[in-house]
Amino acid sequence: MKKKLVAGNWKMHGSQLANVDLLSELVHGLASTAPACDVLVCPPAVYVAQVAALLQGSVVQLGAQDVSAQEAGAFTGEVSAAMLADLAVRYAIVGHSERRKYHGETDALVALKAQRVLACGVTPIVCVGETLEEREAGHAFEVVKRQLAAVIHHNKHCVSEVVVAYEPVWAIGTGKTATPEQAQEIHAVLRAQLQAATAHADRVRILYGGSVNAANAAALFALPDVDGALVGGASLKAAEFLSIVAAVQ
Ligand code: PGA
């Protein structure tokens, strides 16, 4: 059975001082009992080096929140996949709905980012998810399938190496979580789509994200196709994040 993954997406939060506090609590909390899952934190790019140093020798892994679709060159402000790999970053979130919404990222761009990341030996966490309007119009399946199809089309059999995160846009930062039924239904659709694309679909971890917290994590992790969580707000509080990790049996 594949190990679940609990990933914290810090978004644009933190400071050198706050990062030290949060990580020391987290590392200390995980030191006594080995977690039953992989644990990951994704700080803002500017803190990746600091967090890499703070996580030396701990079980907590390091991820990035985004990556450039370009390999290298005159792209002011961008961070390449090779640079992330250079800092021992293991995962990079691509296609988060906030990137799609505020930075106009398209399915094709997200697919290219996933490819760049894979080429550098880093695992992309590909986010998909429908808006409330799309769900109410009955288009949730169609939207997530379209978003994942671009990644499959572009990366072919390498798609077995990605992590997928289903994050319904209406559940992100809103305190509204998808019900276990809603989550499982979409996860099963994504799993079937992966199965049609690769013989190794069962090794792909499909995370749920959107207002995951200590109270709802266990019910989500009990679902057959939920292989972990991508956690935003609750990943900034060490005790809460530790409770989510502990909810993995
Ligand atoms: P949230 O964010 O847990 O604060 O809803 C999740 C995400 O955007 O990854």
PDB file of C-alpha atoms and ligand atoms in Angstrom:
ATOM      1  CA  MET A   1       0.000   0.000   0.000  1.00  0.00           C
ATOM      2  CA  LYS A   2       1.294   3.455  -0.811  1.00  0.00           C
ATOM      3  CA  LYS A   3       2.248   5.754   2.017  1.00  0.00           C
ATOM      4  CA  LYS A   4      -0.071   8.696   2.440  1.00  0.00           C
ATOM      5  CA  LEU A   5       1.296  12.225   2.089  1.00  0.00           C
ATOM      6  CA  VAL A   6       0.350  15.187   4.269  1.00  0.00           C
ATOM      7  CA  ALA A   7       1.637  18.396   2.695  1.00  0.00           C
ATOM      8  CA  GLY A   8       1.517  21.884   4.171  1.00  0.00           C
ATOM      9  CA  ASN A   9       1.158  24.773   1.739  1.00  0.00           C
ATOM     10  CA  TRP A  10       2.241  27.843   3.682  1.00  0.00           C
ATOM     11  CA  LYS A  11       1.216  30.192   0.851  1.00  0.00           C
ATOM     12  CA  MET A  12       2.523  33.756   1.364  1.00  0.00           C
ATOM     13  CA  HIS A  13       3.039  33.433   5.107  1.00  0.00           C
ATOM     14  CA  GLY A  14       6.077  33.264   7.347  1.00  0.00           C
ATOM     15  CA  SER A  15       9.222  35.090   8.379  1.00  0.00           C
ATOM     16  CA  GLN A  16      12.651  33.768   9.327  1.00  0.00           C
ATOM     17  CA  LEU A  17      11.662  33.951  12.979  1.00  0.00           C
ATOM     18  CA  ALA A  18       8.199  32.430  12.571  1.00  0.00           C
ATOM     19  CA  ASN A  19       9.608  29.613  10.397  1.00  0.00           C
ATOM     20  CA  VAL A  20      12.055  28.621  13.137  1.00  0.00           C
ATOM     21  CA  ASP A  21       9.235  28.462  15.696  1.00  0.00           C
ATOM     22  CA  LEU A  22       6.834  26.532  13.481  1.00  0.00           C
ATOM     23  CA  LEU A  23       9.421  24.009  12.319  1.00  0.00           C
ATOM     24  CA  SER A  24      10.954  23.393  15.708  1.00  0.00           C
ATOM     25  CA  GLU A  25       7.500  22.571  17.080  1.00  0.00           C
ATOM     26  CA  LEU A  26       6.771  20.370  14.108  1.00  0.00           C
ATOM     27  CA  VAL A  27      10.094  18.519  14.123  1.00  0.00           C
ATOM     28  CA  HIS A  28       9.936  18.089  17.893  1.00  0.00           C
ATOM     29  CA  GLY A  29       6.351  16.795  17.665  1.00  0.00           C
ATOM     30  CA  LEU A  30       7.340  14.191  15.083  1.00  0.00           C
ATOM     31  CA  ALA A  31      10.557  13.102  16.799  1.00  0.00           C
ATOM     32  CA  SER A  32       8.967  10.811  19.391  1.00  0.00           C
ATOM     33  CA  THR A  33       6.645   8.812  17.129  1.00  0.00           C
ATOM     34  CA  ALA A  34       7.520   8.083  13.523  1.00  0.00           C
ATOM     35  CA  PRO A  35       4.652   9.398  11.372  1.00  0.00           C
ATOM     36  CA  ALA A  36       2.635   6.829   9.418  1.00  0.00           C
ATOM     37  CA  CYS A  37       2.786   9.088   6.362  1.00  0.00           C
ATOM     38  CA  ASP A  38       5.191  11.285   4.454  1.00  0.00           C
ATOM     39  CA  VAL A  39       5.166  14.841   5.812  1.00  0.00           C
ATOM     40  CA  LEU A  40       5.989  17.835   3.642  1.00  0.00           C
ATOM     41  CA  VAL A  41       6.140  21.602   4.046  1.00  0.00           C
ATOM     42  CA  CYS A  42       6.062  24.047   1.144  1.00  0.00           C
ATOM     43  CA  PRO A  43       7.358  27.464   2.251  1.00  0.00           C
ATOM     44  CA  PRO A  44       7.552  30.574   0.052  1.00  0.00           C
ATOM     45  CA  ALA A  45      10.503  30.336  -2.395  1.00  0.00           C
ATOM     46  CA  VAL A  46      12.526  32.940  -0.537  1.00  0.00           C
ATOM     47  CA  TYR A  47      12.585  30.708   2.558  1.00  0.00           C
ATOM     48  CA  VAL A  48      13.350  27.391   0.834  1.00  0.00           C
ATOM     49  CA  ALA A  49      17.057  27.549   1.725  1.00  0.00           C
ATOM     50  CA  GLN A  50      16.358  28.466   5.339  1.00  0.00           C
ATOM     51  CA  VAL A  51      13.797  25.673   5.693  1.00  0.00           C
ATOM     52  CA  ALA A  52      16.154  23.170   4.010  1.00  0.00           C
ATOM     53  CA  ALA A  53      18.739  23.936   6.699  1.00  0.00           C
ATOM     54  CA  LEU A  54      16.187  23.731   9.522  1.00  0.00           C
ATOM     55  CA  LEU A  55      14.912  20.353   8.290  1.00  0.00           C
ATOM     56  CA  GLN A  56      18.352  18.681   8.152  1.00  0.00           C
ATOM     57  CA  GLY A  57      18.081  15.281   9.802  1.00  0.00           C
ATOM     58  CA  SER A  58      14.301  15.443  10.259  1.00  0.00           C
ATOM     59  CA  VAL A  59      11.637  13.293   8.575  1.00  0.00           C
ATOM     60  CA  VAL A  60       9.866  16.391   7.265  1.00  0.00           C
ATOM     61  CA  GLN A  61      10.419  16.866   3.550  1.00  0.00           C
ATOM     62  CA  LEU A  62      10.742  20.078   1.612  1.00  0.00           C
ATOM     63  CA  GLY A  63       8.540  21.316  -1.217  1.00  0.00           C
ATOM     64  CA  ALA A  64       7.977  24.461  -3.263  1.00  0.00           C
ATOM     65  CA  GLN A  65       4.709  26.250  -4.024  1.00  0.00           C
ATOM     66  CA  ASP A  66       5.359  26.893  -7.689  1.00  0.00           C
ATOM     67  CA  VAL A  67       8.071  26.699 -10.349  1.00  0.00           C
ATOM     68  CA  SER A  68       8.908  28.349 -13.648  1.00  0.00           C
ATOM     69  CA  ALA A  69       7.807  26.731 -16.902  1.00  0.00           C
ATOM     70  CA  GLN A  70      11.155  27.845 -18.367  1.00  0.00           C
ATOM     71  CA  GLU A  71      14.420  25.967 -17.980  1.00  0.00           C
ATOM     72  CA  ALA A  72      16.763  28.946 -17.441  1.00  0.00           C
ATOM     73  CA  GLY A  73      17.543  32.360 -18.854  1.00  0.00           C
ATOM     74  CA  ALA A  74      16.187  35.893 -18.942  1.00  0.00           C
ATOM     75  CA  PHE A  75      13.022  35.339 -16.899  1.00  0.00           C
ATOM     76  CA  THR A  76      13.146  37.934 -14.139  1.00  0.00           C
ATOM     77  CA  GLY A  77      11.668  36.802 -10.866  1.00  0.00           C
ATOM     78  CA  GLU A  78      11.305  33.148 -11.852  1.00  0.00           C
ATOM     79  CA  VAL A  79      12.669  30.106  -9.986  1.00  0.00           C
ATOM     80  CA  SER A  80      13.597  27.065 -12.069  1.00  0.00           C
ATOM     81  CA  ALA A  81      13.018  23.394 -11.306  1.00  0.00           C
ATOM     82  CA  ALA A  82      16.802  22.847 -11.426  1.00  0.00           C
ATOM     83  CA  MET A  83      17.256  25.489  -8.704  1.00  0.00           C
ATOM     84  CA  LEU A  84      14.695  23.734  -6.522  1.00  0.00           C
ATOM     85  CA  ALA A  85      16.442  20.393  -7.075  1.00  0.00           C
ATOM     86  CA  ASP A  86      19.738  22.085  -6.183  1.00  0.00           C
ATOM     87  CA  LEU A  87      18.269  22.899  -2.751  1.00  0.00           C
ATOM     88  CA  ALA A  88      17.063  19.315  -2.216  1.00  0.00           C
ATOM     89  CA  VAL A  89      13.420  20.218  -2.813  1.00  0.00           C
ATOM     90  CA  ARG A  90      11.501  16.962  -3.320  1.00  0.00           C
ATOM     91  CA  TYR A  91       8.087  18.225  -4.434  1.00  0.00           C
ATOM     92  CA  ALA A  92       6.701  21.283  -6.221  1.00  0.00           C
ATOM     93  CA  ILE A  93       3.057  22.299  -6.280  1.00  0.00           C
ATOM     94  CA  VAL A  94       1.940  23.203  -9.804  1.00  0.00           C
ATOM     95  CA  GLY A  95      -1.392  24.592 -10.977  1.00  0.00           C
ATOM     96  CA  HIS A  96      -2.700  25.696  -7.609  1.00  0.00           C
ATOM     97  CA  SER A  97      -6.042  27.429  -8.153  1.00  0.00           C
ATOM     98  CA  GLU A  98      -4.568  30.678  -6.839  1.00  0.00           C
ATOM     99  CA  ARG A  99      -1.946  30.527  -9.611  1.00  0.00           C
ATOM    100  CA  ARG A 100      -4.629  29.711 -12.172  1.00  0.00           C
ATOM    101  CA  LYS A 101      -6.872  32.526 -10.930  1.00  0.00           C
ATOM    102  CA  TYR A 102      -4.455  35.375 -10.154  1.00  0.00           C
ATOM    103  CA  HIS A 103      -1.718  34.583 -12.668  1.00  0.00           C
ATOM    104  CA  GLY A 104      -3.794  33.258 -15.540  1.00  0.00           C
ATOM    105  CA  GLU A 105      -2.089  29.865 -15.574  1.00  0.00           C
ATOM    106  CA  THR A 106      -3.593  27.613 -18.210  1.00  0.00           C
ATOM    107  CA  ASP A 107      -3.868  23.814 -18.291  1.00  0.00           C
ATOM    108  CA  ALA A 108      -1.088  23.751 -20.904  1.00  0.00           C
ATOM    109  CA  LEU A 109       1.258  25.859 -18.773  1.00  0.00           C
ATOM    110  CA  VAL A 110       0.607  23.688 -15.723  1.00  0.00           C
ATOM    111  CA  ALA A 111       1.373  20.572 -17.783  1.00  0.00           C
ATOM    112  CA  LEU A 112       4.661  22.121 -18.923  1.00  0.00           C
ATOM    113  CA  LYS A 113       5.583  23.012 -15.342  1.00  0.00           C
ATOM    114  CA  ALA A 114       4.934  19.403 -14.320  1.00  0.00           C
ATOM    115  CA  GLN A 115       7.267  18.270 -17.101  1.00  0.00           C
ATOM    116  CA  ARG A 116      10.050  20.668 -16.063  1.00  0.00           C
ATOM    117  CA  VAL A 117       9.815  19.480 -12.478  1.00  0.00           C
ATOM    118  CA  LEU A 118       9.854  15.786 -13.423  1.00  0.00           C
ATOM    119  CA  ALA A 119      12.884  16.342 -15.653  1.00  0.00           C
ATOM    120  CA  CYS A 120      14.797  17.564 -12.587  1.00  0.00           C
ATOM    121  CA  GLY A 121      13.829  14.598 -10.427  1.00  0.00           C
ATOM    122  CA  VAL A 122      11.323  16.608  -8.377  1.00  0.00           C
ATOM    123  CA  THR A 123       7.753  15.350  -7.906  1.00  0.00           C
ATOM    124  CA  PRO A 124       5.021  17.716  -9.096  1.00  0.00           C
ATOM    125  CA  ILE A 125       1.876  18.017  -6.994  1.00  0.00           C
ATOM    126  CA  VAL A 126      -0.637  18.830  -9.723  1.00  0.00           C
ATOM    127  CA  CYS A 127      -3.681  20.687  -8.395  1.00  0.00           C
ATOM    128  CA  VAL A 128      -7.080  20.341 -10.032  1.00  0.00           C
ATOM    129  CA  GLY A 129     -10.477  21.527  -8.865  1.00  0.00           C
ATOM    130  CA  GLU A 130     -13.721  23.148  -9.933  1.00  0.00           C
ATOM    131  CA  THR A 131     -15.212  26.488  -8.877  1.00  0.00           C
ATOM    132  CA  LEU A 132     -18.594  26.719  -7.162  1.00  0.00           C
ATOM    133  CA  GLU A 133     -20.233  27.894 -10.405  1.00  0.00           C
ATOM    134  CA  GLU A 134     -18.778  24.921 -12.265  1.00  0.00           C
ATOM    135  CA  ARG A 135     -20.000  22.501  -9.584  1.00  0.00           C
ATOM    136  CA  GLU A 136     -23.482  24.023  -9.500  1.00  0.00           C
ATOM    137  CA  ALA A 137     -23.670  23.804 -13.285  1.00  0.00           C
ATOM    138  CA  GLY A 138     -22.902  20.075 -13.001  1.00  0.00           C
ATOM    139  CA  HIS A 139     -19.458  20.406 -14.593  1.00  0.00           C
ATOM    140  CA  ALA A 140     -17.179  19.295 -11.741  1.00  0.00           C
ATOM    141  CA  PHE A 141     -16.118  15.984 -13.364  1.00  0.00           C
ATOM    142  CA  GLU A 142     -15.549  17.618 -16.721  1.00  0.00           C
ATOM    143  CA  VAL A 143     -13.361  20.395 -15.265  1.00  0.00           C
ATOM    144  CA  VAL A 144     -11.035  18.186 -13.212  1.00  0.00           C
ATOM    145  CA  LYS A 145     -10.749  15.691 -16.068  1.00  0.00           C
ATOM    146  CA  ARG A 146      -9.812  18.468 -18.498  1.00  0.00           C
ATOM    147  CA  GLN A 147      -7.162  19.794 -16.083  1.00  0.00           C
ATOM    148  CA  LEU A 148      -5.637  16.340 -15.513  1.00  0.00           C
ATOM    149  CA  ALA A 149      -5.894  15.415 -19.221  1.00  0.00           C
ATOM    150  CA  ALA A 150      -3.479  18.231 -20.114  1.00  0.00           C
ATOM    151  CA  VAL A 151      -0.900  16.846 -17.697  1.00  0.00           C
ATOM    152  CA  ILE A 152      -1.376  13.281 -18.974  1.00  0.00           C
ATOM    153  CA  HIS A 153      -1.200  14.372 -22.609  1.00  0.00           C
ATOM    154  CA  HIS A 154       1.997  16.321 -22.051  1.00  0.00           C
ATOM    155  CA  ASN A 155       3.781  13.861 -19.751  1.00  0.00           C
ATOM    156  CA  LYS A 156       2.513  10.520 -21.120  1.00  0.00           C
ATOM    157  CA  HIS A 157       3.522   7.495 -18.994  1.00  0.00           C
ATOM    158  CA  CYS A 158       5.567   9.771 -16.656  1.00  0.00           C
ATOM    159  CA  VAL A 159       2.228  10.745 -15.150  1.00  0.00           C
ATOM    160  CA  SER A 160       2.653   7.747 -12.843  1.00  0.00           C
ATOM    161  CA  GLU A 161       5.361   9.824 -11.093  1.00  0.00           C
ATOM    162  CA  VAL A 162       3.148  12.771 -10.163  1.00  0.00           C
ATOM    163  CA  VAL A 163       1.013  13.489  -7.124  1.00  0.00           C
ATOM    164  CA  VAL A 164      -2.466  14.855  -7.863  1.00  0.00           C
ATOM    165  CA  ALA A 165      -4.298  17.158  -5.452  1.00  0.00           C
ATOM    166  CA  TYR A 166      -8.049  17.584  -5.785  1.00  0.00           C
ATOM    167  CA  GLU A 167      -8.806  21.016  -4.379  1.00  0.00           C
ATOM    168  CA  PRO A 168     -12.345  22.252  -5.004  1.00  0.00           C
ATOM    169  CA  VAL A 169     -11.894  26.018  -5.307  1.00  0.00           C
ATOM    170  CA  TRP A 170     -15.005  26.662  -3.206  1.00  0.00           C
ATOM    171  CA  ALA A 171     -13.454  24.768  -0.285  1.00  0.00           C
ATOM    172  CA  ILE A 172     -10.089  26.563  -0.206  1.00  0.00           C
ATOM    173  CA  GLY A 173      -9.719  28.882   2.762  1.00  0.00           C
ATOM    174  CA  THR A 174     -13.490  29.018   3.184  1.00  0.00           C
ATOM    175  CA  GLY A 175     -13.955  26.569   6.039  1.00  0.00           C
ATOM    176  CA  LYS A 176     -16.222  24.542   3.705  1.00  0.00           C
ATOM    177  CA  THR A 177     -14.863  21.056   3.107  1.00  0.00           C
ATOM    178  CA  ALA A 178     -16.099  18.710   0.431  1.00  0.00           C
ATOM    179  CA  THR A 179     -18.136  15.963   2.042  1.00  0.00           C
ATOM    180  CA  PRO A 180     -16.427  12.575   2.092  1.00  0.00           C
ATOM    181  CA  GLU A 181     -18.859  11.488  -0.648  1.00  0.00           C
ATOM    182  CA  GLN A 182     -18.010  14.477  -2.848  1.00  0.00           C
ATOM    183  CA  ALA A 183     -14.281  13.939  -2.357  1.00  0.00           C
ATOM    184  CA  GLN A 184     -14.372  10.186  -3.000  1.00  0.00           C
ATOM    185  CA  GLU A 185     -16.504  10.641  -6.107  1.00  0.00           C
ATOM    186  CA  ILE A 186     -13.999  13.008  -7.723  1.00  0.00           C
ATOM    187  CA  HIS A 187     -10.990  11.017  -6.555  1.00  0.00           C
ATOM    188  CA  ALA A 188     -12.467   7.884  -8.156  1.00  0.00           C
ATOM    189  CA  VAL A 189     -12.951   9.770 -11.429  1.00  0.00           C
ATOM    190  CA  LEU A 190      -9.328  10.947 -11.346  1.00  0.00           C
ATOM    191  CA  ARG A 191      -8.085   7.442 -10.492  1.00  0.00           C
ATOM    192  CA  ALA A 192     -10.002   5.972 -13.443  1.00  0.00           C
ATOM    193  CA  GLN A 193      -8.528   8.609 -15.737  1.00  0.00           C
ATOM    194  CA  LEU A 194      -5.015   7.763 -14.523  1.00  0.00           C
ATOM    195  CA  GLN A 195      -5.720   4.049 -14.976  1.00  0.00           C
ATOM    196  CA  ALA A 196      -6.590   4.657 -18.606  1.00  0.00           C
ATOM    197  CA  ALA A 197      -3.275   6.511 -19.055  1.00  0.00           C
ATOM    198  CA  THR A 198      -0.758   4.344 -17.216  1.00  0.00           C
ATOM    199  CA  ALA A 199      -0.400   0.811 -15.932  1.00  0.00           C
ATOM    200  CA  HIS A 200       0.983   2.291 -12.707  1.00  0.00           C
ATOM    201  CA  ALA A 201      -1.980   4.484 -11.754  1.00  0.00           C
ATOM    202  CA  ASP A 202      -2.273   2.801  -8.385  1.00  0.00           C
ATOM    203  CA  ARG A 203       1.021   4.270  -7.272  1.00  0.00           C
ATOM    204  CA  VAL A 204      -0.204   7.847  -7.876  1.00  0.00           C
ATOM    205  CA  ARG A 205      -1.195   9.558  -4.663  1.00  0.00           C
ATOM    206  CA  ILE A 206      -4.344  11.669  -4.935  1.00  0.00           C
ATOM    207  CA  LEU A 207      -4.515  14.233  -2.131  1.00  0.00           C
ATOM    208  CA  TYR A 208      -7.581  16.135  -1.026  1.00  0.00           C
ATOM    209  CA  GLY A 209      -7.232  19.842  -0.226  1.00  0.00           C
ATOM    210  CA  GLY A 210      -9.641  22.533   0.884  1.00  0.00           C
ATOM    211  CA  SER A 211     -10.166  23.453   4.543  1.00  0.00           C
ATOM    212  CA  VAL A 212      -8.627  20.225   5.850  1.00  0.00           C
ATOM    213  CA  ASN A 213      -8.245  20.447   9.632  1.00  0.00           C
ATOM    214  CA  ALA A 214      -7.741  18.253  12.684  1.00  0.00           C
ATOM    215  CA  ALA A 215     -11.486  17.596  12.941  1.00  0.00           C
ATOM    216  CA  ASN A 216     -12.192  16.427   9.391  1.00  0.00           C
ATOM    217  CA  ALA A 217      -8.894  14.766   8.400  1.00  0.00           C
ATOM    218  CA  ALA A 218      -9.607  11.238   9.676  1.00  0.00           C
ATOM    219  CA  ALA A 219     -12.878  10.921   7.742  1.00  0.00           C
ATOM    220  CA  LEU A 220     -11.144  12.052   4.544  1.00  0.00           C
ATOM    221  CA  PHE A 221      -8.171   9.702   5.031  1.00  0.00           C
ATOM    222  CA  ALA A 222     -10.532   6.761   5.504  1.00  0.00           C
ATOM    223  CA  LEU A 223     -11.783   7.112   1.911  1.00  0.00           C
ATOM    224  CA  PRO A 224     -10.445   4.485  -0.511  1.00  0.00           C
ATOM    225  CA  ASP A 225      -9.035   6.957  -3.058  1.00  0.00           C
ATOM    226  CA  VAL A 226      -7.804   9.707  -0.723  1.00  0.00           C
ATOM    227  CA  ASP A 227      -4.061   9.277  -0.270  1.00  0.00           C
ATOM    228  CA  GLY A 228      -3.371  12.292   1.897  1.00  0.00           C
ATOM    229  CA  ALA A 229      -3.996  16.010   2.121  1.00  0.00           C
ATOM    230  CA  LEU A 230      -2.757  19.348   0.878  1.00  0.00           C
ATOM    231  CA  VAL A 231      -3.274  21.646   3.833  1.00  0.00           C
ATOM    232  CA  GLY A 232      -3.228  25.447   3.716  1.00  0.00           C
ATOM    233  CA  GLY A 233      -4.291  27.454   6.764  1.00  0.00           C
ATOM    234  CA  ALA A 234      -4.040  24.560   9.226  1.00  0.00           C
ATOM    235  CA  SER A 235      -0.413  23.899   8.228  1.00  0.00           C
ATOM    236  CA  LEU A 236       0.625  27.198   9.841  1.00  0.00           C
ATOM    237  CA  LYS A 237      -0.323  25.945  13.302  1.00  0.00           C
ATOM    238  CA  ALA A 238       2.069  23.206  14.415  1.00  0.00           C
ATOM    239  CA  ALA A 239      -0.353  21.490  16.813  1.00  0.00           C
ATOM    240  CA  GLU A 240      -3.143  21.395  14.238  1.00  0.00           C
ATOM    241  CA  PHE A 241      -0.849  20.150  11.478  1.00  0.00           C
ATOM    242  CA  LEU A 242       0.515  17.460  13.811  1.00  0.00           C
ATOM    243  CA  SER A 243      -3.054  16.333  14.563  1.00  0.00           C
ATOM    244  CA  ILE A 244      -3.734  16.005  10.841  1.00  0.00           C
ATOM    245  CA  VAL A 245      -0.567  13.914  10.448  1.00  0.00           C
ATOM    246  CA  ALA A 246      -1.646  11.797  13.416  1.00  0.00           C
ATOM    247  CA  ALA A 247      -5.030  11.194  11.772  1.00  0.00           C
ATOM    248  CA  VAL A 248      -3.257   8.961   9.232  1.00  0.00           C
ATOM    249  CA  GLN A 249      -3.484   5.433  10.556  1.00  0.00           C
TER     250      GLN A 249
HETATM  251  P1  PGA B   1      -6.838  25.657   2.974  1.00  0.00           P
HETATM  252  O1  PGA B   1      -5.934  25.723   1.635  1.00  0.00           O
HETATM  253  O2  PGA B   1      -6.452  24.394   3.688  1.00  0.00           O
HETATM  254  O3  PGA B   1      -6.466  26.897   3.734  1.00  0.00           O
HETATM  255  O4  PGA B   1      -8.262  25.630   2.527  1.00  0.00           O
HETATM  256  C1  PGA B   1      -5.635  24.567   0.895  1.00  0.00           C
HETATM  257  C2  PGA B   1      -4.810  24.911  -0.314  1.00  0.00           C
HETATM  258  O5  PGA B   1      -5.065  25.937  -0.946  1.00  0.00           O
HETATM  259  O6  PGA B   1      -3.870  24.176  -0.656  1.00  0.00           O
END
